[in-house]
Every structure is written in C-alpha cells, then in structure tokens.
mmCIF file of C-alpha atoms and ligand atoms in Angstrom:
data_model
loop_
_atom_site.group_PDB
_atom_site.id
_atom_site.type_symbol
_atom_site.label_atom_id
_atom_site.label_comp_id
_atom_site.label_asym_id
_atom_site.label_seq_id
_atom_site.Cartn_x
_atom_site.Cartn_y
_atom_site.Cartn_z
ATOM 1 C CA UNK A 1 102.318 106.126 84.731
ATOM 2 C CA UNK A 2 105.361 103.890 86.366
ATOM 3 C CA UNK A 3 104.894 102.050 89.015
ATOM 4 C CA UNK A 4 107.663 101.462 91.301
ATOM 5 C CA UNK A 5 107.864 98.381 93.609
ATOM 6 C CA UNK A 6 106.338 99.315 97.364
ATOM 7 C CA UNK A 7 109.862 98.049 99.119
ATOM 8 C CA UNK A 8 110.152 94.148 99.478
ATOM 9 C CA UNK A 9 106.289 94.302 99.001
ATOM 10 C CA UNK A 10 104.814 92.101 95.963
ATOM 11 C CA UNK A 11 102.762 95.677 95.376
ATOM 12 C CA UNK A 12 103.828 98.263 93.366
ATOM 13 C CA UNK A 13 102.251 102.072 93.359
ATOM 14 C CA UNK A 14 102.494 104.867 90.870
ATOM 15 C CA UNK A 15 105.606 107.167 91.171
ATOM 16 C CA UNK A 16 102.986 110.112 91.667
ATOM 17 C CA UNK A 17 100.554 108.849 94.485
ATOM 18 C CA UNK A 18 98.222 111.509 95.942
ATOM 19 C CA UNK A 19 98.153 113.454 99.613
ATOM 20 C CA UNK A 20 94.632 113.731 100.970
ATOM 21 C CA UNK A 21 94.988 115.476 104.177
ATOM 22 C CA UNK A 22 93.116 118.460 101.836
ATOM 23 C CA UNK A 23 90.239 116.047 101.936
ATOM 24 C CA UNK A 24 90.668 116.250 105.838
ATOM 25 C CA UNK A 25 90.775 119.951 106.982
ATOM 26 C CA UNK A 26 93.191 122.551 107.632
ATOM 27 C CA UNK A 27 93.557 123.643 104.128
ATOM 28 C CA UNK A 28 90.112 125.223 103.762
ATOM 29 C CA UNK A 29 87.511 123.944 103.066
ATOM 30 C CA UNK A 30 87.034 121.246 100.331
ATOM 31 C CA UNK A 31 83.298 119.451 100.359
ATOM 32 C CA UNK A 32 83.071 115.755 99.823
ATOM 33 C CA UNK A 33 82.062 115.896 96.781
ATOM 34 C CA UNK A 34 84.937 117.656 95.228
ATOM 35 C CA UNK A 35 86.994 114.919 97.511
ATOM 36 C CA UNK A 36 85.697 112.034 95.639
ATOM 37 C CA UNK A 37 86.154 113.950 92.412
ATOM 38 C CA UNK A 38 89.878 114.603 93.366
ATOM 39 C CA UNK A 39 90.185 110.741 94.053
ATOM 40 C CA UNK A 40 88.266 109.789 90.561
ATOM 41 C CA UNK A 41 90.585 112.389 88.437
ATOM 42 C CA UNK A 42 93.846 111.027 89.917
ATOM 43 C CA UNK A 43 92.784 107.454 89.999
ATOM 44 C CA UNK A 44 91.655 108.337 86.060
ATOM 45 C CA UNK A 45 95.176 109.580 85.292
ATOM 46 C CA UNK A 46 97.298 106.256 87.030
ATOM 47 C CA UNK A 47 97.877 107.359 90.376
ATOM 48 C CA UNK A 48 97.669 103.825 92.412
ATOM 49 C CA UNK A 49 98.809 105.459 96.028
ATOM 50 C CA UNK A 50 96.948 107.701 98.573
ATOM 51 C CA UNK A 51 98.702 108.897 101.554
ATOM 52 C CA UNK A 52 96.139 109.296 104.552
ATOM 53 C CA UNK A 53 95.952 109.509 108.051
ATOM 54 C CA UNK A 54 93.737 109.122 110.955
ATOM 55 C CA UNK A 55 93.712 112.258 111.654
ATOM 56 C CA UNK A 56 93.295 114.290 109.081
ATOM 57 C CA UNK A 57 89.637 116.020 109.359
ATOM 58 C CA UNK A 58 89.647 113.516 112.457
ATOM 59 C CA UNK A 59 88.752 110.227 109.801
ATOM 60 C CA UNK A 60 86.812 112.525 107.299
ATOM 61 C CA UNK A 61 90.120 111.918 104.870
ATOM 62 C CA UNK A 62 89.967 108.137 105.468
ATOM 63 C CA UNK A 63 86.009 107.942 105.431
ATOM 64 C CA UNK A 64 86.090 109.335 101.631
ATOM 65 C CA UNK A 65 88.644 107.594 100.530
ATOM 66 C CA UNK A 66 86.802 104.478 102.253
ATOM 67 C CA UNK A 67 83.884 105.650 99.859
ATOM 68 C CA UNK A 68 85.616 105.305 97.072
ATOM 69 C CA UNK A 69 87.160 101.955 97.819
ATOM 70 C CA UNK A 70 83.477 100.786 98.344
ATOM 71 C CA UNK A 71 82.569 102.226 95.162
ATOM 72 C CA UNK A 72 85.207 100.921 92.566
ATOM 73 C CA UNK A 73 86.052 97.602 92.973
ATOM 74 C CA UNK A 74 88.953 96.911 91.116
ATOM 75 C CA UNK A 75 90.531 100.148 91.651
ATOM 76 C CA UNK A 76 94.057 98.987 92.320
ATOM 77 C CA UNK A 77 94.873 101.758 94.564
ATOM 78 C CA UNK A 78 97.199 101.348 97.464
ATOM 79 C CA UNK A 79 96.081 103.430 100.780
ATOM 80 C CA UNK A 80 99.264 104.385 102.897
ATOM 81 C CA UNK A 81 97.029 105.645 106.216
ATOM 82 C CA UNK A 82 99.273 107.030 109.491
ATOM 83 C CA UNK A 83 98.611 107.157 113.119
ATOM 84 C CA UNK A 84 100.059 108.033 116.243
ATOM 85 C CA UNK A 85 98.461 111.662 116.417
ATOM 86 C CA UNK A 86 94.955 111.173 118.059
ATOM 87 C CA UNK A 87 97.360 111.310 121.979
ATOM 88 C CA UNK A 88 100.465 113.551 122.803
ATOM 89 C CA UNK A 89 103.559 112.665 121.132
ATOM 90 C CA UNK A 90 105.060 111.084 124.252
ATOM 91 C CA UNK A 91 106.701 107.719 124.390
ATOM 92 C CA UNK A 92 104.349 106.134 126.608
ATOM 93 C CA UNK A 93 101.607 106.292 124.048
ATOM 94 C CA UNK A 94 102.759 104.379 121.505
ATOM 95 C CA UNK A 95 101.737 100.972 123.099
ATOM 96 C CA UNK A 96 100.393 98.015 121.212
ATOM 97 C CA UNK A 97 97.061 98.004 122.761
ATOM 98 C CA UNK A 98 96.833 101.592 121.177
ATOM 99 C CA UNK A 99 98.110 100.721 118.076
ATOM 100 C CA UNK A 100 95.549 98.197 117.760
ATOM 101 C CA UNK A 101 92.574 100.966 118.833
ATOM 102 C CA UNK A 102 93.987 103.131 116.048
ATOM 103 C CA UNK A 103 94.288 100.591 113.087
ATOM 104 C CA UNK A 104 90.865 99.175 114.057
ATOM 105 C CA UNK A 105 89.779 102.672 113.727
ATOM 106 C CA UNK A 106 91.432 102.832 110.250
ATOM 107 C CA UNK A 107 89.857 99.793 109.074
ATOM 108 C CA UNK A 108 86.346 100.919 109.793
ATOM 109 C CA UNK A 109 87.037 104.347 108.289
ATOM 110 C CA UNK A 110 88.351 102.706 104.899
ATOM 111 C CA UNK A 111 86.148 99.623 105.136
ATOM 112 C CA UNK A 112 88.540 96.998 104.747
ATOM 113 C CA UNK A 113 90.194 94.054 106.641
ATOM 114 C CA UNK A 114 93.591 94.926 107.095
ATOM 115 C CA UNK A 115 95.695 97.722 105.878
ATOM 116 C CA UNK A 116 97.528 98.183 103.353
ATOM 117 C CA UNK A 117 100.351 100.129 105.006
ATOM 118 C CA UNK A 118 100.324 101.948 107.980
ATOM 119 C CA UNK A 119 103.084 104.884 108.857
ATOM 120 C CA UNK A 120 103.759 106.152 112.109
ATOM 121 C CA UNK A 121 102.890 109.799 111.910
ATOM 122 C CA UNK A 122 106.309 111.568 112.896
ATOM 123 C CA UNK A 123 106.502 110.267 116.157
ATOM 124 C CA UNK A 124 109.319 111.340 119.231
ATOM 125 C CA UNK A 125 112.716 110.098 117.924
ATOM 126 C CA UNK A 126 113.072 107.994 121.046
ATOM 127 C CA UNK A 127 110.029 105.728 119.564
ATOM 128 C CA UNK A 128 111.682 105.620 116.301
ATOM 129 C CA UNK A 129 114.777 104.454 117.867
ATOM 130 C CA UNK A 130 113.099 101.917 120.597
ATOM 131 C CA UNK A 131 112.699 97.965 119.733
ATOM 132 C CA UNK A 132 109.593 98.059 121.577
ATOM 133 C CA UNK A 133 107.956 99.944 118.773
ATOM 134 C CA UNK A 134 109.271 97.685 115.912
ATOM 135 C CA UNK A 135 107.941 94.405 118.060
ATOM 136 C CA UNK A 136 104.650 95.913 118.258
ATOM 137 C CA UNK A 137 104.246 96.734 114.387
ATOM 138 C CA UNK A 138 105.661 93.299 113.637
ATOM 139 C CA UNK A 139 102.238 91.951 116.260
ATOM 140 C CA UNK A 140 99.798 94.235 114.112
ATOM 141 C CA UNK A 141 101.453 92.180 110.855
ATOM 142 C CA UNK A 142 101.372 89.411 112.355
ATOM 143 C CA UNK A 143 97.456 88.745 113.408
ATOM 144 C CA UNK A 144 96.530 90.747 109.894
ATOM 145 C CA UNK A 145 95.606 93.915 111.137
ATOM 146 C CA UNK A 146 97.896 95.777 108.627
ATOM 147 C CA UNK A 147 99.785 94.176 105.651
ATOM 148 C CA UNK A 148 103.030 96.339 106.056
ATOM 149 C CA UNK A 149 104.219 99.072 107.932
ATOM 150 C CA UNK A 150 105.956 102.024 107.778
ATOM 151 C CA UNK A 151 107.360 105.506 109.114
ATOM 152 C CA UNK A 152 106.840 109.125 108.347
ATOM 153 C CA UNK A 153 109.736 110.953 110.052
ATOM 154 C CA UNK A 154 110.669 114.765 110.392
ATOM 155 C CA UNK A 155 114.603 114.740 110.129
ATOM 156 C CA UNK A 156 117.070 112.941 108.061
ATOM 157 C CA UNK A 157 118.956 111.604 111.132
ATOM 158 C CA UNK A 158 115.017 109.646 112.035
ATOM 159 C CA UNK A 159 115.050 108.674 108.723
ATOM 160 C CA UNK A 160 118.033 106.752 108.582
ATOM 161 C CA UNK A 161 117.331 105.278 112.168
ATOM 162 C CA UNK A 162 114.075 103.525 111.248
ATOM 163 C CA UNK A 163 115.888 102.470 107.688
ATOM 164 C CA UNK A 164 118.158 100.349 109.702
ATOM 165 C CA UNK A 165 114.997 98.194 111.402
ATOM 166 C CA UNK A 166 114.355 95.000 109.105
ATOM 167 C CA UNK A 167 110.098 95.016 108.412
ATOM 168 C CA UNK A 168 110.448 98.857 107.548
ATOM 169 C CA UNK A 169 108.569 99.042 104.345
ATOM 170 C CA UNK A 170 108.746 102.730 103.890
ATOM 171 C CA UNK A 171 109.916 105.960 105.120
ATOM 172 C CA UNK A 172 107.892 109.330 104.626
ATOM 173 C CA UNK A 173 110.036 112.606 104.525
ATOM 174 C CA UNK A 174 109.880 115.711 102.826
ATOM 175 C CA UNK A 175 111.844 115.891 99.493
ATOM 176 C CA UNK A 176 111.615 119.376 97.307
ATOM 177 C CA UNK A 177 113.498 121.763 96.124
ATOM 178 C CA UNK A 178 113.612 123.690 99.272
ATOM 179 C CA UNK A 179 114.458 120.123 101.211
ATOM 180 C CA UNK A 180 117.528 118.331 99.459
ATOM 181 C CA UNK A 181 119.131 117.130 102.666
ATOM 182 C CA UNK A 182 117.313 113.522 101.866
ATOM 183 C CA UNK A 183 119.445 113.515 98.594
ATOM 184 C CA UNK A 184 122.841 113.240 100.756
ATOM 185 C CA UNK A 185 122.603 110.234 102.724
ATOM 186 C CA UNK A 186 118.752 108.917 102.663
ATOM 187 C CA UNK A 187 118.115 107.937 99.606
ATOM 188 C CA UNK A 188 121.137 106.180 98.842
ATOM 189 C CA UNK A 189 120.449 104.002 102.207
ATOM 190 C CA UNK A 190 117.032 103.394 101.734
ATOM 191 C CA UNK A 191 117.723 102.391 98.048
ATOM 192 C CA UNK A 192 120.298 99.850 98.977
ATOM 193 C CA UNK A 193 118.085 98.993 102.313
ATOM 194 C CA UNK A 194 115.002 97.985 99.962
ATOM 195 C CA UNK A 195 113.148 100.593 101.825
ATOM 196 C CA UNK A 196 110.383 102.768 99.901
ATOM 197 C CA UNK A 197 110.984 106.625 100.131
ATOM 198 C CA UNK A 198 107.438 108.151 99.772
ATOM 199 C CA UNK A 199 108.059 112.261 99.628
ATOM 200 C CA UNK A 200 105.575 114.635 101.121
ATOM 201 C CA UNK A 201 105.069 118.376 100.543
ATOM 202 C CA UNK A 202 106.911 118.103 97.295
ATOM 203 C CA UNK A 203 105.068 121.483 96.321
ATOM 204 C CA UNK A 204 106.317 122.805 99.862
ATOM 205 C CA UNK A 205 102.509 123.452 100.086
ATOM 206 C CA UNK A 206 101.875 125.235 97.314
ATOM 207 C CA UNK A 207 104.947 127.706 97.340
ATOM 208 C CA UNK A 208 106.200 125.696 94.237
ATOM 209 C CA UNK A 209 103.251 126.140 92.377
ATOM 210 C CA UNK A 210 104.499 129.228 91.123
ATOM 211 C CA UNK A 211 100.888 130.472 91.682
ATOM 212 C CA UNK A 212 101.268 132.569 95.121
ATOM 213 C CA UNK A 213 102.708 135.976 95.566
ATOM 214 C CA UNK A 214 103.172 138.669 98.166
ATOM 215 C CA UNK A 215 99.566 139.744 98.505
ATOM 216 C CA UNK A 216 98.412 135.581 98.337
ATOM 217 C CA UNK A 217 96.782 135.101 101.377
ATOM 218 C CA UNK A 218 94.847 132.270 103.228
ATOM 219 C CA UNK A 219 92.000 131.435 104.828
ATOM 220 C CA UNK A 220 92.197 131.301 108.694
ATOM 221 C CA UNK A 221 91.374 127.179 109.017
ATOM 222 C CA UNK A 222 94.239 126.948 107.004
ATOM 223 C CA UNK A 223 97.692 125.797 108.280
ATOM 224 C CA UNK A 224 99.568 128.316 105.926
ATOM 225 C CA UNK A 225 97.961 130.822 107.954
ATOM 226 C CA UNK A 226 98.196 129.436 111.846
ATOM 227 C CA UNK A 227 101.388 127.031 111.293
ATOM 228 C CA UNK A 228 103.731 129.418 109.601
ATOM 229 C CA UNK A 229 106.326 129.549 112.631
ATOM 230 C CA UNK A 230 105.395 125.877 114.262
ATOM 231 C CA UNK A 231 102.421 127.197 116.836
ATOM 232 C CA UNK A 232 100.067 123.960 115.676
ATOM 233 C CA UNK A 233 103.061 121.659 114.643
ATOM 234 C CA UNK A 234 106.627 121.027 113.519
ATOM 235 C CA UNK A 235 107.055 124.101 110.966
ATOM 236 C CA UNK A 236 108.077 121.788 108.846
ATOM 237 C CA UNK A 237 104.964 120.632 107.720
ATOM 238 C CA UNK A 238 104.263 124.170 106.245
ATOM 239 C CA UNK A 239 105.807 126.108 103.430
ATOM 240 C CA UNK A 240 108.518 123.236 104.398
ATOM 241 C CA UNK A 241 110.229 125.470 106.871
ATOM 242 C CA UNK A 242 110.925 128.051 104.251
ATOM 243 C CA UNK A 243 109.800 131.905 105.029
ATOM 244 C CA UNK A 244 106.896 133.009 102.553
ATOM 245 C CA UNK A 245 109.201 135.606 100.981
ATOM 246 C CA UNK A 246 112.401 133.409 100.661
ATOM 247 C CA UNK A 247 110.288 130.970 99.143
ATOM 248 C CA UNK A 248 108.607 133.437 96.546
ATOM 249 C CA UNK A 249 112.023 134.265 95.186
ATOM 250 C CA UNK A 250 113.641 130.711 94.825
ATOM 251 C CA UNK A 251 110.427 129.475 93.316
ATOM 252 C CA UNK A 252 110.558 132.856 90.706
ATOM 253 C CA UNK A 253 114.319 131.672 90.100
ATOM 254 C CA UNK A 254 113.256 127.837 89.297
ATOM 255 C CA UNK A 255 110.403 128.695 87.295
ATOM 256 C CA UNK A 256 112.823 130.818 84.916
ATOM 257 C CA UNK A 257 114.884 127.177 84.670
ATOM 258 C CA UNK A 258 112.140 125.129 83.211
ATOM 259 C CA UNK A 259 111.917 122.728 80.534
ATOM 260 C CA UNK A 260 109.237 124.347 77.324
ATOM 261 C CA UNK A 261 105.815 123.889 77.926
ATOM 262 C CA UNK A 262 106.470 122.586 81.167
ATOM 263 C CA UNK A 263 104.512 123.926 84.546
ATOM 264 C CA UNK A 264 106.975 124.477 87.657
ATOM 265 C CA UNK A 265 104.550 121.937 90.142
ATOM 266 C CA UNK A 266 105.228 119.483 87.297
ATOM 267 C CA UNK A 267 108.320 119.958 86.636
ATOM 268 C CA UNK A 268 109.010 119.993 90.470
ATOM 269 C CA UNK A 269 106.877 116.616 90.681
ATOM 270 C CA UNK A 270 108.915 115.077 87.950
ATOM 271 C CA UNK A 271 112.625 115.750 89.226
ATOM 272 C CA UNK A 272 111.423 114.466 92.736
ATOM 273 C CA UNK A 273 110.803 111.286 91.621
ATOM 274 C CA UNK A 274 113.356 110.734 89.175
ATOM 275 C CA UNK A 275 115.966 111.423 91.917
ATOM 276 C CA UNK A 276 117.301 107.764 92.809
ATOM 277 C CA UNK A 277 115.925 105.904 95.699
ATOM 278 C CA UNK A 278 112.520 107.446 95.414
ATOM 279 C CA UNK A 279 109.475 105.992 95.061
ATOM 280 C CA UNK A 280 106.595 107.786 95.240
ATOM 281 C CA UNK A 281 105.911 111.384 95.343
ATOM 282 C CA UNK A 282 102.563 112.601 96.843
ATOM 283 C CA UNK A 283 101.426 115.948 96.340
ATOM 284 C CA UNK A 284 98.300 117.050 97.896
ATOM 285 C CA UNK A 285 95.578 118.581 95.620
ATOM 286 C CA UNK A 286 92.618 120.392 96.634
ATOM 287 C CA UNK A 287 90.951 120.513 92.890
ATOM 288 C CA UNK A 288 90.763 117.475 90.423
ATOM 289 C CA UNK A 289 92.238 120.037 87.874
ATOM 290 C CA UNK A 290 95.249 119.945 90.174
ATOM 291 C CA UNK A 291 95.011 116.280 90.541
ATOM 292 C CA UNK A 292 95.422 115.694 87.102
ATOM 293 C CA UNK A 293 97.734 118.167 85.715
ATOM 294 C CA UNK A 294 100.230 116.468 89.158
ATOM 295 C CA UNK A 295 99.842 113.130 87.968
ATOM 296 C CA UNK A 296 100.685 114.780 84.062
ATOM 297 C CA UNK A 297 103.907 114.725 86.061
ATOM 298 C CA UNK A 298 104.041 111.306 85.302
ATOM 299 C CA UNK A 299 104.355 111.810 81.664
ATOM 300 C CA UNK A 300 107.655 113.955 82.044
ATOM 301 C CA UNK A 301 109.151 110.326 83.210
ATOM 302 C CA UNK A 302 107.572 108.086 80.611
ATOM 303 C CA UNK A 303 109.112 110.465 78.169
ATOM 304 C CA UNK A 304 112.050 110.957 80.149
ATOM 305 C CA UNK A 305 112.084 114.740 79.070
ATOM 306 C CA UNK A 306 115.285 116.629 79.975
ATOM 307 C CA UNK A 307 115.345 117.936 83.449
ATOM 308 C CA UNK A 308 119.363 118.654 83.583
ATOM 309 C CA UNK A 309 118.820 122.504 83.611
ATOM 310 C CA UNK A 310 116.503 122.619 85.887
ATOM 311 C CA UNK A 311 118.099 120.421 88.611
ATOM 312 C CA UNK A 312 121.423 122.544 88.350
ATOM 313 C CA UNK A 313 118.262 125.440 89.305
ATOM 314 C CA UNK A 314 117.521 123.715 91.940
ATOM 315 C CA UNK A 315 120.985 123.135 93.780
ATOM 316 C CA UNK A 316 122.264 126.216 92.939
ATOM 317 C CA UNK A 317 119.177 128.004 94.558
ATOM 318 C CA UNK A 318 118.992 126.149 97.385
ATOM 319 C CA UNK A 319 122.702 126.655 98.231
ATOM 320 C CA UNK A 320 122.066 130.664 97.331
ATOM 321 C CA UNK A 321 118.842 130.822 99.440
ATOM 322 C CA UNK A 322 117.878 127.723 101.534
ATOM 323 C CA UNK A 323 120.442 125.124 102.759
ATOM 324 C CA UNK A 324 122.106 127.947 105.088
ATOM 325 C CA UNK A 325 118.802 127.753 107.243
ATOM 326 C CA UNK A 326 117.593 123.693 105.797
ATOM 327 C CA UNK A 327 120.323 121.995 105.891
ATOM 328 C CA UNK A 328 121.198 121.946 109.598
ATOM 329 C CA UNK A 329 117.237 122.159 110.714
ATOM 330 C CA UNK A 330 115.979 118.715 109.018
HETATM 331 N N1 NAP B 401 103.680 114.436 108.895
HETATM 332 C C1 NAP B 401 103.293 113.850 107.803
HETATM 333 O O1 NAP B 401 103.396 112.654 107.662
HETATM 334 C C2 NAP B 401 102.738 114.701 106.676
HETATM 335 C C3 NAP B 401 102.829 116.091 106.759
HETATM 336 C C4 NAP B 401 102.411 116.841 105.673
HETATM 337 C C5 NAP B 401 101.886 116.224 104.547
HETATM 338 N N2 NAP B 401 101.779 114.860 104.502
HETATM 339 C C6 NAP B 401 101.227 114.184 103.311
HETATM 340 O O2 NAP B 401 101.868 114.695 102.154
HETATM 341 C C7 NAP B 401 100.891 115.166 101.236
HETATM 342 C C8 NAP B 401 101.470 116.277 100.394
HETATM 343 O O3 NAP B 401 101.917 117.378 101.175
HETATM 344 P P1 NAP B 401 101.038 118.692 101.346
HETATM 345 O O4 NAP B 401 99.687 118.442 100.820
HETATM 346 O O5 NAP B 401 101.201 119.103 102.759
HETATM 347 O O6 NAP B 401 101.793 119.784 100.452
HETATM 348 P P2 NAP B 401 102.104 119.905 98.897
HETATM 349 O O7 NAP B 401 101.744 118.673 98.192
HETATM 350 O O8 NAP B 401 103.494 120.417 98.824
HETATM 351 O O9 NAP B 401 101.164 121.139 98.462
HETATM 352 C C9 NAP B 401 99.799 120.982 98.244
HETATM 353 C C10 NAP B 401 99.199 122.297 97.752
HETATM 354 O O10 NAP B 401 99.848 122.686 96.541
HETATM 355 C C11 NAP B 401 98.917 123.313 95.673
HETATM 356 N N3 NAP B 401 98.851 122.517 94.434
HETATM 357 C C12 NAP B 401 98.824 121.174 94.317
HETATM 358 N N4 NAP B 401 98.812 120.804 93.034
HETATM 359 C C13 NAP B 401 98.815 121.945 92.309
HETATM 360 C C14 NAP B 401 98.801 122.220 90.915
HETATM 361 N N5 NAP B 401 98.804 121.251 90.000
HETATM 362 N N6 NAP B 401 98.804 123.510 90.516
HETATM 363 C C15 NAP B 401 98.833 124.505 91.424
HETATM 364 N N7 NAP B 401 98.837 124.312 92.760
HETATM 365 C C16 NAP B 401 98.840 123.042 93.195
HETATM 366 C C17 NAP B 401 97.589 123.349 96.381
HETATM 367 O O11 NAP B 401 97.544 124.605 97.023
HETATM 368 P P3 NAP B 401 96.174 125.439 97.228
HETATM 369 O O12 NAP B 401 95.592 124.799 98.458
HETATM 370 O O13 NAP B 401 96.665 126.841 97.456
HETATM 371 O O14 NAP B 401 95.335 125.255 96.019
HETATM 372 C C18 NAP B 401 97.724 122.210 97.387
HETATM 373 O O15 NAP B 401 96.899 122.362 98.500
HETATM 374 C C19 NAP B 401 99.711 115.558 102.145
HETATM 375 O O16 NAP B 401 98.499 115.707 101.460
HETATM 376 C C20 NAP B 401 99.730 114.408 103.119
HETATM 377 O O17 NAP B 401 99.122 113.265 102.531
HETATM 378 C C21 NAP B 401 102.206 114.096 105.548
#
C-alpha cells in the first residue's frame, strides 16, 4: 500500500485510509464486534489512516477505534478525529475553551495523549475564514493537546480559504466521480500549498458500488433514507448531492468503462487517489469484506494498472449527467 506524506507532517498514511462514521450510527446498525473486525481487516491489508469524529454514534466511533489502539500496540495507524458538531454551527461556538472540552473528550474516547490530527467538522464559512479560529488551533498545538490540525469543508470556495492559513495540515472534501469540482482549482493549490487532501464519500455512499438499484432500499436509522434532500444535514453528505436515479445511471455508465477484472468501488477508489494533489481516500465500510476488497484499491496503484478509459468515463458522465446541478452547488 503507498503511503503518502500527511502534509509538512514527518507522518505518512496509506493512500486508502478508512471512514468509520459506520462504526458510529446512522448507517444501520453495525455491532462492535464487526467494528473491530472492520478495523483489523483494513489495518491487515495497509490502511494506516482512520477518519473519525466525535460525533459519530456520539464517541461510540472513537471509543472502538480507542479499543483497538489499546489492543495493538504498534499498529502504526494514524486517527484523523473531527469536532465542532456536539453545539449549533454558529460562530460563537467555536471558542478555545470549547475546543479544548472537545479534544479532551477525544483523547479519553481514543485513549491517548494528544491527537493525532484533529479536523474541524464543516464548520460556518465565516469560522473558516476568521483568524480567531486559526489562533485557537495553533493554542491546542501548542500545549500538546493535538499534534496537527486540520479542516473538513463542504465547498470548494472553503476549501481554498482554509488552504491559504499556514498550520493547515489537511483539508477534507468530497472527491468522486459525481464531485470533480476539487479537480479544477483545489488540488492543484493544496498540492503546491503542502496541504493534505483527504477525500470523503468517494463511493458517494454506496451509489458507486454498483451494488444498489431502483428497488434498493434502506433502513430508517439510516441517512440514505432521512438525509436524501438535506432535512438532518448538508445533502451533501448523502448520495453526494446526486438524486438516487441520476446516480443509478452514471454509475451503470462507469461500470461499463472499467478496467478487466476490476470492481467499480475499486476502480473508483483507485482513480481518486491517483488524481494529483490527493492524499488519502477514505471510504467508509460497514463489512470487513468491504474493508478489504477497498483497500485492494491500493493494489491498482502499486501496479499502476491503466485507468485512462475509465477517467475519460468519468468526465464525460459527469458533464452528460452531473456538473449541470454539481458544479455550481459545491
Ligand atoms: N462532514 C464530514 O467531514 C464527513 C461527511 C461524510 C463522511 N465523512 C467521512 O468520510 C468517510 C467516507 O464517506 P461515507 O462513509 O459517508 O461514504 P462512502 O465511503 O462513499 O460510502 C460508504 C458505503 O459504501 C458501501 N461500500 C463501501 N465499500 C464497499 C465495497 N467494497 N463494496 C460495496 N459497497 C461498499 C457501503 O454501503 P452499504 O452501507 O450499503 O453496505 C458503505 O456504507 C466516512 O466514513 C467518514 O469517515 C466525513
């Protein structure tokens, strides 16, 4: 598996990582011990990064993954945690005193001294844009609470605000096939910025697994059943903004495209993080079968098997289906 320097970190962390807000809630229900089997399979297969947050399952994500720390010394994983969800999404809470409640919370849930990386979780644009947020990460560095810091943002235009702060070790943002608006003007900055690019939903939750259809349906705890038009959260976050149907269809069209003997979550996986300036894609897997056969994605890259055709799939469905509705949205 490559591993890919974390920004002007001396860590590095495996150009697949893993998303564990599965091992949280809102996708169903997955019980802990499947969790720590989902952690074991990918950290098995080279995966060195989890993505978690404080609020997925409320610390439940955190807690097993804090389990598993415990349990494997040695493991060489890097944990990218998030906060800034357990208030409203207003300006005035993102204070240092409660950025200090909410890493302290971290620690305990993970069991360790100081974090590896913390991310803001998509916070108002005004705090990504304010100095008074940047001086209060740089405190939390500064008396060890976290080791480096970082933010997970909703739009390109966020993006390339908090790329332009100096301490920024990473940025967060979706990058998919259904989501190539990153690929114009983000990556390039945050590659010549030294910034990390970790990108989320890269399946667009499951859409690009090729596995759903127009009868697939989901259970009601699930977020691809209450989120679809934004009622919980930015709409975003599920199906990546794309409409079930719409999203059927382009993945039908890319999975026609692929390589031989190549899966289309793989394949997707593998041309996400060969595209320049990324560093670390993190799909979210529910199964350690679908742990494994993600970080298989890694593979594709050591080999560096041809992904030409499908990328020309990719643009030319997203400008036939997508960017008319993407492109201006995120
Ligand atoms: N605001 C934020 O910062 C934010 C928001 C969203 C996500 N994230 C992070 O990004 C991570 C990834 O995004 P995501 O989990 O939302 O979406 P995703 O990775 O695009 O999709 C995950 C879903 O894809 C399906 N899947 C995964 N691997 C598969 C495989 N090998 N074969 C078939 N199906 C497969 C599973 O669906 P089934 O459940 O149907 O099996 C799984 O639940 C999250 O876990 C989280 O860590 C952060």
């Amino acid at each position: 598996m490559k591993q890919r320097s974390l920004g002007s970190t001396s860590r590095s962390v495996s150009a697949i990582g893993l998303g564990t807000w599965q091992l949280g809630a809102d996708w169903g229900d997955v019980d802990e011990d499947q969790a720590l089997a989902v952690l074991d399979a990918s950290a098995e297969a080279g995966v060195t990064l989890f993505d978690t947050a404080d609020v997925y399952g409320d610390g439940r994500s955190e807690s097993i993954i804090g389990r598993f720390l415990a349990a494997r010394p040695g493991h060489g994983v890097t944990v990218a945690t998030k906060m800034g969800r357990r208030a409203a999404q207003e300006p005035e809470n993102y204070t240092p005193e409660n950025f200090r409640v909410w890493t302290d919370r971290s620690r305990t849930n993970l069991g360790v001294d100081s974090l590896d990386l913390v991310q803001l979780h998509c916070p108002p644009t005004a705090v990504i844009e304010a100095d008074a947020t940047y001086d209060a990460l740089d405190g939390l560095v500064a008396d060890g609470a976290v080791a480096a810091y970082g933010v997970s943002v909703e739009t390109a235009a966020q993006a390339l605000a908090a790329i332009a702060r100096p301490n920024v070790t990473n940025i967060q943002i979706i990058v998919n096939p259904f989501r190539l608006k990153p690929l114009d003007e983000v990556l390039p900055a945050a590659q010549a910025a030294g910034v990390a690019i970790f990108a989320r939903v890269p399946l667009a939750s499951g859409l690009l697994s090729g596995r759903y259809t127009e009868r697939t349906t989901f259970a009601a705890d699930d977020h691809r059943s209450y989120n679809r038009n934004g009622e919980a959260f930015d709409r975003g976050e599920t199906f990546s903004g794309v409409d079930f149907e719409t999203g059927l269809a382009a993945a039908r069209r890319l999975a026609a495209a692929l390589p031989d003997e190549v899966s289309l979550p793989v394949a997707t996986l593998a041309w996400i993080a060969s595209r320049p300036g990324v560093t670390s894609v993190i799909p979210g897997a529910r199964t350690p079968e679908q742990a494994r056969a993600n970080a298989d994605a890694g593979r594709l890259l050591d080999e560096e098997t041809d992904l030409s055709g499908f990328s020309r799939a990719v643009h030319e469905v997203y400008d036939d289906l997508l960017r008319a509705d993407i492109h201006p949205h995120w």
